[in-house]
mmCIF file of C-alpha atoms and ligand atoms in Angstrom:
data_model
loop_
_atom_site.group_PDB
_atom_site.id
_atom_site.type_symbol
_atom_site.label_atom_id
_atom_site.label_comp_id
_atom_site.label_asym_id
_atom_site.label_seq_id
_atom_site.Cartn_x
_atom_site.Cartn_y
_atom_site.Cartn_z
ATOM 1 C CA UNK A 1 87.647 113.625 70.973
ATOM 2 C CA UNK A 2 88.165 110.168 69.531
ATOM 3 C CA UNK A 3 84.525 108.705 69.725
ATOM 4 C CA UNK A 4 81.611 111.984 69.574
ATOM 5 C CA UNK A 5 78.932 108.444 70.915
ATOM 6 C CA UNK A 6 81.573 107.587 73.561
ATOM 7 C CA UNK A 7 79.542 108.663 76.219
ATOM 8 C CA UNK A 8 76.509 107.406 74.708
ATOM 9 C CA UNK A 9 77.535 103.782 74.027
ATOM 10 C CA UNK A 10 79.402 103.361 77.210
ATOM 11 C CA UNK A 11 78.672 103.788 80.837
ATOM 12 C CA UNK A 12 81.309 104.220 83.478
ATOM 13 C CA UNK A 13 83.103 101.398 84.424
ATOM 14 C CA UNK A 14 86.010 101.041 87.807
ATOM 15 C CA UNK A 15 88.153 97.885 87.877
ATOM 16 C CA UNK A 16 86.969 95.256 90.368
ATOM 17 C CA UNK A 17 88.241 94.750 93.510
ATOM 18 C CA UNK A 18 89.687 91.892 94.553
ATOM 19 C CA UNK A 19 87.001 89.625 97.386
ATOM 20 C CA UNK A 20 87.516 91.008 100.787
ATOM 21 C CA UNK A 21 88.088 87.701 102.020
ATOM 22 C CA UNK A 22 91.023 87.509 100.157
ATOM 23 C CA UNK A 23 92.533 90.742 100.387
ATOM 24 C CA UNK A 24 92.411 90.724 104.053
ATOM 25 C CA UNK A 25 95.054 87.851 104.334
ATOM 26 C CA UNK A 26 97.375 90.315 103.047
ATOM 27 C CA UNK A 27 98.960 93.933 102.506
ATOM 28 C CA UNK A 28 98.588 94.211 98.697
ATOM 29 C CA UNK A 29 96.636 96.579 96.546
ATOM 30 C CA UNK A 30 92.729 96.383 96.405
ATOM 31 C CA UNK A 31 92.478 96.449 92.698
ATOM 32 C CA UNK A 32 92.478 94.065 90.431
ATOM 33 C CA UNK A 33 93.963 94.803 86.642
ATOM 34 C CA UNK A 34 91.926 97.006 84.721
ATOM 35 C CA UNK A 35 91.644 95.163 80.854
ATOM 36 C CA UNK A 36 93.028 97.529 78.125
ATOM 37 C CA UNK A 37 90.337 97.499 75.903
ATOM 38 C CA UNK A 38 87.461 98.763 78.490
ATOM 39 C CA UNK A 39 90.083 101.346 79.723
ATOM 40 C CA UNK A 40 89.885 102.400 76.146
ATOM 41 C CA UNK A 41 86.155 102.945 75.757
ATOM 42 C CA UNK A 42 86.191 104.778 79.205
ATOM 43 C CA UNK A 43 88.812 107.004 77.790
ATOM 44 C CA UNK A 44 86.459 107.300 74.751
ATOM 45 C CA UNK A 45 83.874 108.712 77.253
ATOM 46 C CA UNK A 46 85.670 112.043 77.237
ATOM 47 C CA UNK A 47 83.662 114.762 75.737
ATOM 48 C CA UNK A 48 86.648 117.127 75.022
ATOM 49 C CA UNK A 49 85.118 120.131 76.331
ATOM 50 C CA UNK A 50 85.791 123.610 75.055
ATOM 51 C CA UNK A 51 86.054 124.804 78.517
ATOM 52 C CA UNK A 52 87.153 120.875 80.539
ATOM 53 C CA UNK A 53 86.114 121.760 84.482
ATOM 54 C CA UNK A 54 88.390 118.534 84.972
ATOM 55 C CA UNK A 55 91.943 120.343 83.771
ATOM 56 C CA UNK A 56 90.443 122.907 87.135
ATOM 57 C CA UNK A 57 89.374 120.957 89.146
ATOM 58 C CA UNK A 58 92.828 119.133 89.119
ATOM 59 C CA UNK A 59 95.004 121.026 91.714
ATOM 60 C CA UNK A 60 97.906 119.924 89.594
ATOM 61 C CA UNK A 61 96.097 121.059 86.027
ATOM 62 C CA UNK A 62 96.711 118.114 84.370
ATOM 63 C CA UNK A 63 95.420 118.065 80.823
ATOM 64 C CA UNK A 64 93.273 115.429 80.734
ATOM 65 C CA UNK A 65 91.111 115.364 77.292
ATOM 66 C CA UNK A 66 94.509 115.174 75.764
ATOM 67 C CA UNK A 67 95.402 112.282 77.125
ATOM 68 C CA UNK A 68 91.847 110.737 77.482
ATOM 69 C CA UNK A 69 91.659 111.248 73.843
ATOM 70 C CA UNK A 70 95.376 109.482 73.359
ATOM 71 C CA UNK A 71 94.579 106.708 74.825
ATOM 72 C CA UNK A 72 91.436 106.182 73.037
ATOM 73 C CA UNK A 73 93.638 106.665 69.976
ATOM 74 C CA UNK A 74 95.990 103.892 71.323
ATOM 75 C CA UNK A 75 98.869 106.629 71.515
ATOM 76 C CA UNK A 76 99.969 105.574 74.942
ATOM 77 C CA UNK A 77 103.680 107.043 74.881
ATOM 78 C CA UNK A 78 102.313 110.845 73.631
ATOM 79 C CA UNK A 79 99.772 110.119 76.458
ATOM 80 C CA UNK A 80 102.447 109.682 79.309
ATOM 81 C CA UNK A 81 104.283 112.541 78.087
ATOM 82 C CA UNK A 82 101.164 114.342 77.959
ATOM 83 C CA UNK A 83 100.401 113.274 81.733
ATOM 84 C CA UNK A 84 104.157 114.009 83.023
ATOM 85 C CA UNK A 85 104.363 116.978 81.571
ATOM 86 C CA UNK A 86 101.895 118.582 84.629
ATOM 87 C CA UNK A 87 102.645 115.328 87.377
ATOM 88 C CA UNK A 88 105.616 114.193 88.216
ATOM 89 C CA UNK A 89 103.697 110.980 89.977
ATOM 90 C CA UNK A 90 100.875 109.588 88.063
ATOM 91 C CA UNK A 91 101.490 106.418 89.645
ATOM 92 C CA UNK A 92 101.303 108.317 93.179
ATOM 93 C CA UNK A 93 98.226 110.065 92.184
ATOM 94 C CA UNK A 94 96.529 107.604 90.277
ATOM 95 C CA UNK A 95 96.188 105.390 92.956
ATOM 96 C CA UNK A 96 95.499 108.016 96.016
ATOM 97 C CA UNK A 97 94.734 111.356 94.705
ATOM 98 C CA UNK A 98 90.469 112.218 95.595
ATOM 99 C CA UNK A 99 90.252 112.949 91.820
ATOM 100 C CA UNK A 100 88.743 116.441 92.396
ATOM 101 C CA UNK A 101 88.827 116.394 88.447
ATOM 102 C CA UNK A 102 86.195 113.516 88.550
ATOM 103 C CA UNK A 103 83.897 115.893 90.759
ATOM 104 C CA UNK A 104 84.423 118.557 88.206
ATOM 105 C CA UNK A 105 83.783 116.738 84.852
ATOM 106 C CA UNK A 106 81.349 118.080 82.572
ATOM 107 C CA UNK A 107 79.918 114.732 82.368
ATOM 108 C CA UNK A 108 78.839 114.626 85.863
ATOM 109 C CA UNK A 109 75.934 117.496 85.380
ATOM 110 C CA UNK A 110 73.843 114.272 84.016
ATOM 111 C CA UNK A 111 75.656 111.079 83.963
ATOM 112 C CA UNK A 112 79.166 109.352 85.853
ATOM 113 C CA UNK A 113 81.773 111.348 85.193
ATOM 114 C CA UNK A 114 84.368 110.009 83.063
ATOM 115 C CA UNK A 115 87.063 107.540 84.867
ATOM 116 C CA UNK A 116 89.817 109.847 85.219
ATOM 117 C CA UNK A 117 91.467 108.359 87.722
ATOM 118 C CA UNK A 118 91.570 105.181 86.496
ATOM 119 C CA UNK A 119 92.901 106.236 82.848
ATOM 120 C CA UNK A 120 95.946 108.214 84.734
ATOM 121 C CA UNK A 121 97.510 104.999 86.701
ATOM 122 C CA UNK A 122 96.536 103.079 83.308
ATOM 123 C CA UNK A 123 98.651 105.454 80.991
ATOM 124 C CA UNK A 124 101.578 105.654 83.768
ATOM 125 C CA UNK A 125 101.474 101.717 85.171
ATOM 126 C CA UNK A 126 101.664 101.265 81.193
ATOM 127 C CA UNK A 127 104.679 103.180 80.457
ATOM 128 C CA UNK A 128 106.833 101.736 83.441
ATOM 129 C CA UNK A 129 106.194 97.882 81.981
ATOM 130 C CA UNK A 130 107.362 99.772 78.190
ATOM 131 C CA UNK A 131 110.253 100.791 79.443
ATOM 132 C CA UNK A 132 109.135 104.223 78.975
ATOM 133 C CA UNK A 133 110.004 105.921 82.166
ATOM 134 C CA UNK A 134 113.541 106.420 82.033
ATOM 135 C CA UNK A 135 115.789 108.810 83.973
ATOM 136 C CA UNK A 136 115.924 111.879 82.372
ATOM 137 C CA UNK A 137 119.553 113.579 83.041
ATOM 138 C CA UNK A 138 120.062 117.361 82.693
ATOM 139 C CA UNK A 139 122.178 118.065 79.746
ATOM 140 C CA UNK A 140 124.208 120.997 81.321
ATOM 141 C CA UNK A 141 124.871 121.572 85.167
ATOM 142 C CA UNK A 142 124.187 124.899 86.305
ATOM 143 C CA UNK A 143 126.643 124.706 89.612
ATOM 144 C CA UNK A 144 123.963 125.691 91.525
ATOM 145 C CA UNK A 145 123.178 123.297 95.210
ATOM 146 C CA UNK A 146 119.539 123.419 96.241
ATOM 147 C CA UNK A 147 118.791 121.097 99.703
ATOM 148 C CA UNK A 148 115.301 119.790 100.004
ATOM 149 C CA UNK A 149 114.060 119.481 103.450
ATOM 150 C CA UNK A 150 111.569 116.001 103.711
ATOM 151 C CA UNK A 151 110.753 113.830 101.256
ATOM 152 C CA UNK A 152 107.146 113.421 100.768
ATOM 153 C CA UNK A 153 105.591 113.755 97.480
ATOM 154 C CA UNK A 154 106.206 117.458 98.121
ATOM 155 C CA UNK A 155 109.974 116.832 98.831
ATOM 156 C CA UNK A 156 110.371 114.724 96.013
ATOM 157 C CA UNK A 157 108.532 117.094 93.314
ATOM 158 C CA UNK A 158 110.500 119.776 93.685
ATOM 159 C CA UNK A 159 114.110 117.743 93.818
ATOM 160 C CA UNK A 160 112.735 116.059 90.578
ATOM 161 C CA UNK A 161 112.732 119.245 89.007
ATOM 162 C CA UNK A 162 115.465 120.929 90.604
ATOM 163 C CA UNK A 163 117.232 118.166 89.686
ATOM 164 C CA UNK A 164 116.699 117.871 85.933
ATOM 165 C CA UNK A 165 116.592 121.635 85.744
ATOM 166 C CA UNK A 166 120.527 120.400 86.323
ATOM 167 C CA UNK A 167 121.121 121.562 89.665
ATOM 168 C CA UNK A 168 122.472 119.488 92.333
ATOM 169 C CA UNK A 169 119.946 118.167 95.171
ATOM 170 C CA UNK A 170 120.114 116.671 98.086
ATOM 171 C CA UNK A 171 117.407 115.728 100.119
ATOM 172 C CA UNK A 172 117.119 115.310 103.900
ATOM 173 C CA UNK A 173 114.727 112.984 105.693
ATOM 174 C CA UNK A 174 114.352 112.714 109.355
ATOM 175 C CA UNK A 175 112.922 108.740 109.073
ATOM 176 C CA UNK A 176 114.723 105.713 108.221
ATOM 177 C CA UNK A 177 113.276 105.636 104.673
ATOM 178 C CA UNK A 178 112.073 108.549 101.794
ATOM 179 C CA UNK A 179 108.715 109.339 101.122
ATOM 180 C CA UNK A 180 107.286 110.757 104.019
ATOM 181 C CA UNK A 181 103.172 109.453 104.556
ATOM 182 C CA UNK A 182 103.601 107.993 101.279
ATOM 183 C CA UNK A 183 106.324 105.553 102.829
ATOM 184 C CA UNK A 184 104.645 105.656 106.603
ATOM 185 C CA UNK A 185 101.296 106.937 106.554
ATOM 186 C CA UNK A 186 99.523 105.336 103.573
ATOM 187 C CA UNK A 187 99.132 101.496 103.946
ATOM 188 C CA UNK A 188 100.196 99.264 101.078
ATOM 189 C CA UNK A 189 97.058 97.993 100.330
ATOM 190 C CA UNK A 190 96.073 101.845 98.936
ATOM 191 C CA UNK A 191 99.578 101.798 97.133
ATOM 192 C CA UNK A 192 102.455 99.119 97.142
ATOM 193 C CA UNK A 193 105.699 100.678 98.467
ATOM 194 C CA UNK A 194 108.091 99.348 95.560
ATOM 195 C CA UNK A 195 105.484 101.889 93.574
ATOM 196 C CA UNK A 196 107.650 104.463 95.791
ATOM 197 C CA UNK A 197 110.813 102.423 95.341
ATOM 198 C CA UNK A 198 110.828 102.311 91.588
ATOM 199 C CA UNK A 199 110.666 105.876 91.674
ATOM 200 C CA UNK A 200 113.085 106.744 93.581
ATOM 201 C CA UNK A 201 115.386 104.694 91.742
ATOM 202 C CA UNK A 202 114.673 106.446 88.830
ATOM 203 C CA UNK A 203 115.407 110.053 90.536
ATOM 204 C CA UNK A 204 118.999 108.179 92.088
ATOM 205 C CA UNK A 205 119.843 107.597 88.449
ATOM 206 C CA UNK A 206 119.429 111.146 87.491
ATOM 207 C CA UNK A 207 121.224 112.547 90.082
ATOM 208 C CA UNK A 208 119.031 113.447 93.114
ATOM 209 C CA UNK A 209 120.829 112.212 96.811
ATOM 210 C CA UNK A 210 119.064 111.280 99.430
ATOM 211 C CA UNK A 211 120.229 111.001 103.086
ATOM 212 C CA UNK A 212 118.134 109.568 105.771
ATOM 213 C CA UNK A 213 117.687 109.624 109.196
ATOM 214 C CA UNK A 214 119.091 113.377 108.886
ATOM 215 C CA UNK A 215 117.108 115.474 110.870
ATOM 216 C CA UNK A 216 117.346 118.851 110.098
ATOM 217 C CA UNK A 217 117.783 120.993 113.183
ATOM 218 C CA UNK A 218 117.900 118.302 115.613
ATOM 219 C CA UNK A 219 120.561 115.144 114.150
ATOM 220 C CA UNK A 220 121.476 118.133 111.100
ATOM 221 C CA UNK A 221 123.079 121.464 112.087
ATOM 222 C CA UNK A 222 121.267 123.858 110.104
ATOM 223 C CA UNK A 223 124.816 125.638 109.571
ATOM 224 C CA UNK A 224 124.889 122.926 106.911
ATOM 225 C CA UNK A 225 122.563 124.265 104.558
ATOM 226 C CA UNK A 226 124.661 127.393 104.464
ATOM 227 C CA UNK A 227 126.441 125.539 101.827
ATOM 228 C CA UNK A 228 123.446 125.825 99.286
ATOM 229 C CA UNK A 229 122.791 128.305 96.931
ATOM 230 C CA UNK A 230 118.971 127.555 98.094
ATOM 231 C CA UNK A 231 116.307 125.243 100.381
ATOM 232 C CA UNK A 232 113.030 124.395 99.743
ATOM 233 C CA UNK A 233 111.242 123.061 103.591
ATOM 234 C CA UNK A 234 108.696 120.638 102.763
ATOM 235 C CA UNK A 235 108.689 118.904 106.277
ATOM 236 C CA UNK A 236 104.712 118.404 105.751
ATOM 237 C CA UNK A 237 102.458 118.763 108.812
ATOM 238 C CA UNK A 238 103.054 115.973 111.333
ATOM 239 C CA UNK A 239 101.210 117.928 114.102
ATOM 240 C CA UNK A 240 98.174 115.668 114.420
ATOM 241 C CA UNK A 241 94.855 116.848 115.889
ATOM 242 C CA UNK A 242 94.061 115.955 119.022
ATOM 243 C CA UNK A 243 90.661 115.575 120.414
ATOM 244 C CA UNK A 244 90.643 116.957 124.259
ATOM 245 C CA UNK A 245 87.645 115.509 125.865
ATOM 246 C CA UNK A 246 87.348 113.371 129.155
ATOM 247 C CA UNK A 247 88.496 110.691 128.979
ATOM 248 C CA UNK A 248 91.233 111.320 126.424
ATOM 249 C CA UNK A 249 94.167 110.406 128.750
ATOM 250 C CA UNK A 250 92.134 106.521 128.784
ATOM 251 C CA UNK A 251 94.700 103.561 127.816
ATOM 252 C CA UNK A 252 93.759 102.293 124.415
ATOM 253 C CA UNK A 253 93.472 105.823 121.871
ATOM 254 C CA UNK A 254 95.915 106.048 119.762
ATOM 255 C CA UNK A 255 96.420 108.618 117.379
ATOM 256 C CA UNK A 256 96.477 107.693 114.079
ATOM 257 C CA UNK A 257 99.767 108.487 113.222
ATOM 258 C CA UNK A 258 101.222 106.704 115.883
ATOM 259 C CA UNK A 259 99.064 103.428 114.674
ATOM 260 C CA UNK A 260 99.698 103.294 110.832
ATOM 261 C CA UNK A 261 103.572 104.137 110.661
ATOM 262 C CA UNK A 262 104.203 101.155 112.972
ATOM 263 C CA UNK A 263 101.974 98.457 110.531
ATOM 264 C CA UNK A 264 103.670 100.377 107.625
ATOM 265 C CA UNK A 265 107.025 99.147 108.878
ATOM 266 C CA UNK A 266 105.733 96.018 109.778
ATOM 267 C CA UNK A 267 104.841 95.162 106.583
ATOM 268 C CA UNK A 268 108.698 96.747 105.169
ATOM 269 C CA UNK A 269 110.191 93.851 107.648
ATOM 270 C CA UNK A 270 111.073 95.898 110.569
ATOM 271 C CA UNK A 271 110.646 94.396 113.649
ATOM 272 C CA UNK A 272 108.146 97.204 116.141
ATOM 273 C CA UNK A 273 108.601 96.151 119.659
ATOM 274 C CA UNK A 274 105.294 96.328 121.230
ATOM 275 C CA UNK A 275 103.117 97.707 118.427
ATOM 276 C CA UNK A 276 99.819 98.436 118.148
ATOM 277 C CA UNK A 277 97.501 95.899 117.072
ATOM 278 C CA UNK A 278 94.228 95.253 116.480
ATOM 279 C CA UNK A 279 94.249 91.746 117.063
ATOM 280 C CA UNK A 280 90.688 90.925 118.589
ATOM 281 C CA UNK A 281 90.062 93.601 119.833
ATOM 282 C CA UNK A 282 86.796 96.213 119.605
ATOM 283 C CA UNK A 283 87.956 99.453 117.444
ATOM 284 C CA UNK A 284 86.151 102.789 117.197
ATOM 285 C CA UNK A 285 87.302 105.213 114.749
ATOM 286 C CA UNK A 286 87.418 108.974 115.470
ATOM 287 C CA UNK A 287 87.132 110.343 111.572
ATOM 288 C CA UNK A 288 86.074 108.898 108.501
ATOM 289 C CA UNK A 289 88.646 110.478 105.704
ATOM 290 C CA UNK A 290 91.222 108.950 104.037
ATOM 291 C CA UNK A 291 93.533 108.585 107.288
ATOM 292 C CA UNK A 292 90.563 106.706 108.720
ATOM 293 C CA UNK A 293 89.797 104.228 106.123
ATOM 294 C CA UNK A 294 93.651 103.814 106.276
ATOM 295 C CA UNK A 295 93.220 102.783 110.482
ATOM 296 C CA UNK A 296 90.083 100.740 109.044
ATOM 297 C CA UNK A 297 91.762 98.872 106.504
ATOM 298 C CA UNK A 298 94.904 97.788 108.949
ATOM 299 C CA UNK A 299 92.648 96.909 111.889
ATOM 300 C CA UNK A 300 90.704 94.590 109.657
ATOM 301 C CA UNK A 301 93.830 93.252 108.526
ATOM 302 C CA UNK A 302 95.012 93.115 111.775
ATOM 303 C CA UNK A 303 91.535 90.816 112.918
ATOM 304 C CA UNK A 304 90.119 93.217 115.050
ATOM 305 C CA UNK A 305 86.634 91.935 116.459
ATOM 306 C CA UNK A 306 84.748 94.552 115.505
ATOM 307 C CA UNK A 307 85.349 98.525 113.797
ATOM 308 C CA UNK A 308 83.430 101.262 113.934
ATOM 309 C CA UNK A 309 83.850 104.352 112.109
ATOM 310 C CA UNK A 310 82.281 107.761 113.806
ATOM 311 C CA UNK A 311 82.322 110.758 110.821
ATOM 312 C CA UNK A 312 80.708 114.360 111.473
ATOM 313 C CA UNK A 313 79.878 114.550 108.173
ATOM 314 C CA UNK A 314 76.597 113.301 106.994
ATOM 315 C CA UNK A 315 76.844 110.283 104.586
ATOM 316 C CA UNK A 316 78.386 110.560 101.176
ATOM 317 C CA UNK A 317 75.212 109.927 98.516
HETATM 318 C C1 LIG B 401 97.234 108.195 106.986
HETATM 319 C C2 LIG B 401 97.181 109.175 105.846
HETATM 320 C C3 LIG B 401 96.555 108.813 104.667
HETATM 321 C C4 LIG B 401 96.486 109.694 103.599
HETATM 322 N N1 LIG B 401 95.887 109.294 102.456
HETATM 323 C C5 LIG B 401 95.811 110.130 101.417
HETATM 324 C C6 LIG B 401 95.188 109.741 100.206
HETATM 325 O O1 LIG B 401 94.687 108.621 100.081
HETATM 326 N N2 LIG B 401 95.152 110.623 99.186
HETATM 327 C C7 LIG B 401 95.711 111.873 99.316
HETATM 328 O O2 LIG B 401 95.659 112.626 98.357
HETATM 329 N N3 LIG B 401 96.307 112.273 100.446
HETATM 330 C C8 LIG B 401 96.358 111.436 101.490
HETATM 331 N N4 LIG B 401 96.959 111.849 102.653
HETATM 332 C C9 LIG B 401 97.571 113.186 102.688
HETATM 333 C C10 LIG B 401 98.950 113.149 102.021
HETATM 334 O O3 LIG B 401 99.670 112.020 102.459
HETATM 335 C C11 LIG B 401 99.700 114.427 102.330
HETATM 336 O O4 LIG B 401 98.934 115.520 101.872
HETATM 337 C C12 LIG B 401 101.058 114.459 101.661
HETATM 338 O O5 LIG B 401 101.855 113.353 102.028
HETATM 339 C C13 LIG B 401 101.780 115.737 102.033
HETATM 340 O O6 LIG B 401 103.025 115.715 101.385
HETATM 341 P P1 LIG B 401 104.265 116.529 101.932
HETATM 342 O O7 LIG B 401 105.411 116.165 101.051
HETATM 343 O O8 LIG B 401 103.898 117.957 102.077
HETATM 344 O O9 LIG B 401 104.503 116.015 103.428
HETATM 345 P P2 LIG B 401 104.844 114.592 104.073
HETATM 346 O O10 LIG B 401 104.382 113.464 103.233
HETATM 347 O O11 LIG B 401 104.379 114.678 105.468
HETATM 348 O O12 LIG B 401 106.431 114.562 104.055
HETATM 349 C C14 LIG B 401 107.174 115.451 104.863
HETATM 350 C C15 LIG B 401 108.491 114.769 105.182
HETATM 351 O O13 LIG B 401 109.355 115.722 105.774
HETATM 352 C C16 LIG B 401 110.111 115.068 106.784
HETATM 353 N N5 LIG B 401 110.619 116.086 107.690
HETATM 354 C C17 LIG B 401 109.904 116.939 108.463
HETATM 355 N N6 LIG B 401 110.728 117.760 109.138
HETATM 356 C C18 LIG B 401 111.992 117.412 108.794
HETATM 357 C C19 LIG B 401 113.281 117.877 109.170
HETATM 358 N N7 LIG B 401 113.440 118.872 110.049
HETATM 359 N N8 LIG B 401 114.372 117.294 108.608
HETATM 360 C C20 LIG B 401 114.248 116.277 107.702
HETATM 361 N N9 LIG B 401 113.042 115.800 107.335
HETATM 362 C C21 LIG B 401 111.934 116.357 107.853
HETATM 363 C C22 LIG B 401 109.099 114.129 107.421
HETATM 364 O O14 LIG B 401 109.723 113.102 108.147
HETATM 365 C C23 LIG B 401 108.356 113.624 106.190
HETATM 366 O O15 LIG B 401 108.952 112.453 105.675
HETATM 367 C C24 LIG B 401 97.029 111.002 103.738
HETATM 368 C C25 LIG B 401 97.645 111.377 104.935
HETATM 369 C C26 LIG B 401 97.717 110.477 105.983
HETATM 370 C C27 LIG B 401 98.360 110.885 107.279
HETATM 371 S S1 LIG B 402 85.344 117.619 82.009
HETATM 372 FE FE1 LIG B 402 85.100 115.375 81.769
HETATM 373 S S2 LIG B 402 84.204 115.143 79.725
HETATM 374 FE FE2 LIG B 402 85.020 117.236 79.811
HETATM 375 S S3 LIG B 402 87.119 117.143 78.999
HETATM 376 FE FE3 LIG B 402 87.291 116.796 81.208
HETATM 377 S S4 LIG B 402 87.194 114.556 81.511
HETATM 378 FE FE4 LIG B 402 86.449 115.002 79.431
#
């Protein structure tokens, strides 16, 4: 625990985001940069606790008063290793995760809880610009072949690991590109796709293949994974929940999933013969989670007339 006043002398603090007018015109990220110094006395808000609700509240258990307390202590490469030695992804995670820790933080029985979040895409977004974040290759091959089936942040986890555990991977995607709703779900303006990009050039380098458009069980002959020594199916959900109600079968209601992937590839440069758009038009939306402010965010950006959001949930204090 670098500074015992931190959370005394300093209250919690998120990085601005950028004027709505502006961000609308375009596809980039919301946030604007975070300065180095105020990162550092948010980090300094960290009480170390003896027993840190945070490191269980994070479904990955990352260690977080370590590294809040590194970064206080301007130790940012111990900090990354710190960070990647629980999450393969900070920069995934930093920028979408719910930050479960942040609703577990001691600090939160009686004050903001400390700016988790905000400290892990610092640390991570920090170490890519030092150079920092370089492909780490397996120093002995074990022989073994492992296929990974879909490459969403699932997907990519475990062929990181495999992969530097020195086996040989190779993972199948059905789409056109990796990274599952990363890549075609989540809209750039929640995370930048050459975020995804620079990853993946990273596992390339240490030896993880990827082949696309290779549809296990449909364009893929399963017979093909007979070949591995092991498979790990992380083909995610896809299944999307419908709402059967009167009316359902109207033109005009789209599921959500059929809505975001198309802007998503949009904004890659693909061309999406009649796509959805928002253009002018009024928009209701059915759900107010992350998926929804996703359809928000793109139908504003689209110039939609009007949105509304429905939730069944009461409203967030
Ligand atoms: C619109 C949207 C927004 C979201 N926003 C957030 C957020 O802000 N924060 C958050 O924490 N979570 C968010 N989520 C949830 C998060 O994206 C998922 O929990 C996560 O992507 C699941 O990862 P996964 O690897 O299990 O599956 P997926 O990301 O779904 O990846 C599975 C991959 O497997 C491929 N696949 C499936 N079957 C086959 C097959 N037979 N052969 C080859 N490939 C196959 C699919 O094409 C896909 O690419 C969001 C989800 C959606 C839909
Ligand atoms: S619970 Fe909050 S204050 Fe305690 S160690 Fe974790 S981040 Fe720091």
């Amino acid at each position: 625990m670098g500074d015992i006043r931190g959370f005394l002398n300093h209250g919690r603090q998120l990085p601005t985001r950028r004027p709505v007018p502006v961000r609308l015109r375009d596809w980039n990220e919301v946030y604007e940069p975070f300065p180095t110094e105020v990162l550092q006395d948010q980090a300094s808000r960290c009480m170390n606790c003896g027993i840190p609700f945070c490191n269980n509240g994070c479904p990955l258990g990352n260690i977080i008063p370590d590294w809040n307390d590194l970064v206080y202590r301007d130790r940012w490469q111990d900090a990354i290793e710190r960070l990647h030695a629980t999450n393969n992804f900070p920069e995934f995670t930093g920028r979408l995760c719910p930050a479960p820790c942040e609703a577990a933080c001691v600090l939160g029985i009686n004050q903001d809880p400390v700016t988790i979040k905000q400290v892990e895409v610092t640390i991570i977004e920090r170490a890519w610009d030092e150079g920092w974040v370089a492909p780490q290759i397996p120093p002995a091959r074990t022989g073994k072949r492992v296929a990974v089936v879909g490459s969403g942040p699932a997907g990519l986890a475990a062929a990181q690991q495999l992969t530097r555990a020195g086996h040989d991977v190779v993972v199948y995607e059905r789409a056109d590109r990796i990274g599952g709703l990363l890549r075609y779900g989540i809209p750039n303006f929640k995370m930048e796709k050459r975020v995804i990009d620079r990853r993946l050039a990273q596992m390339e380098a240490e030896g993880t293949r990827f082949r696309v458009n290779a549809n296990v069980g449909v364009n893929v002959d399963p017979s093909e994974l007979d070949g591995y020594d092991a498979v790990v199916l992380a083909g995610g959900a896809t299944a999307a929940r419908d709402l059967p109600i009167p009316g359902r079968e109207l033109a005009g209601i789209h599921q959500a999933m059929e809505f975001l992937p198309q802007a998503n590839r949009v904004t890659e440069g693909d061309v999406v013969a009649d796509q959805i758009r928002a253009d002018g038009k009024h928009v209701i939306i059915i759900g107010g989670g992350d998926t929804g402010a996703d359809c928000l965010g793109t139908a504003h950006r689209h110039g939609a007339a009007s949105v509304h959001s429905f939730e069944i949930m009461p409203r967030p204090p």
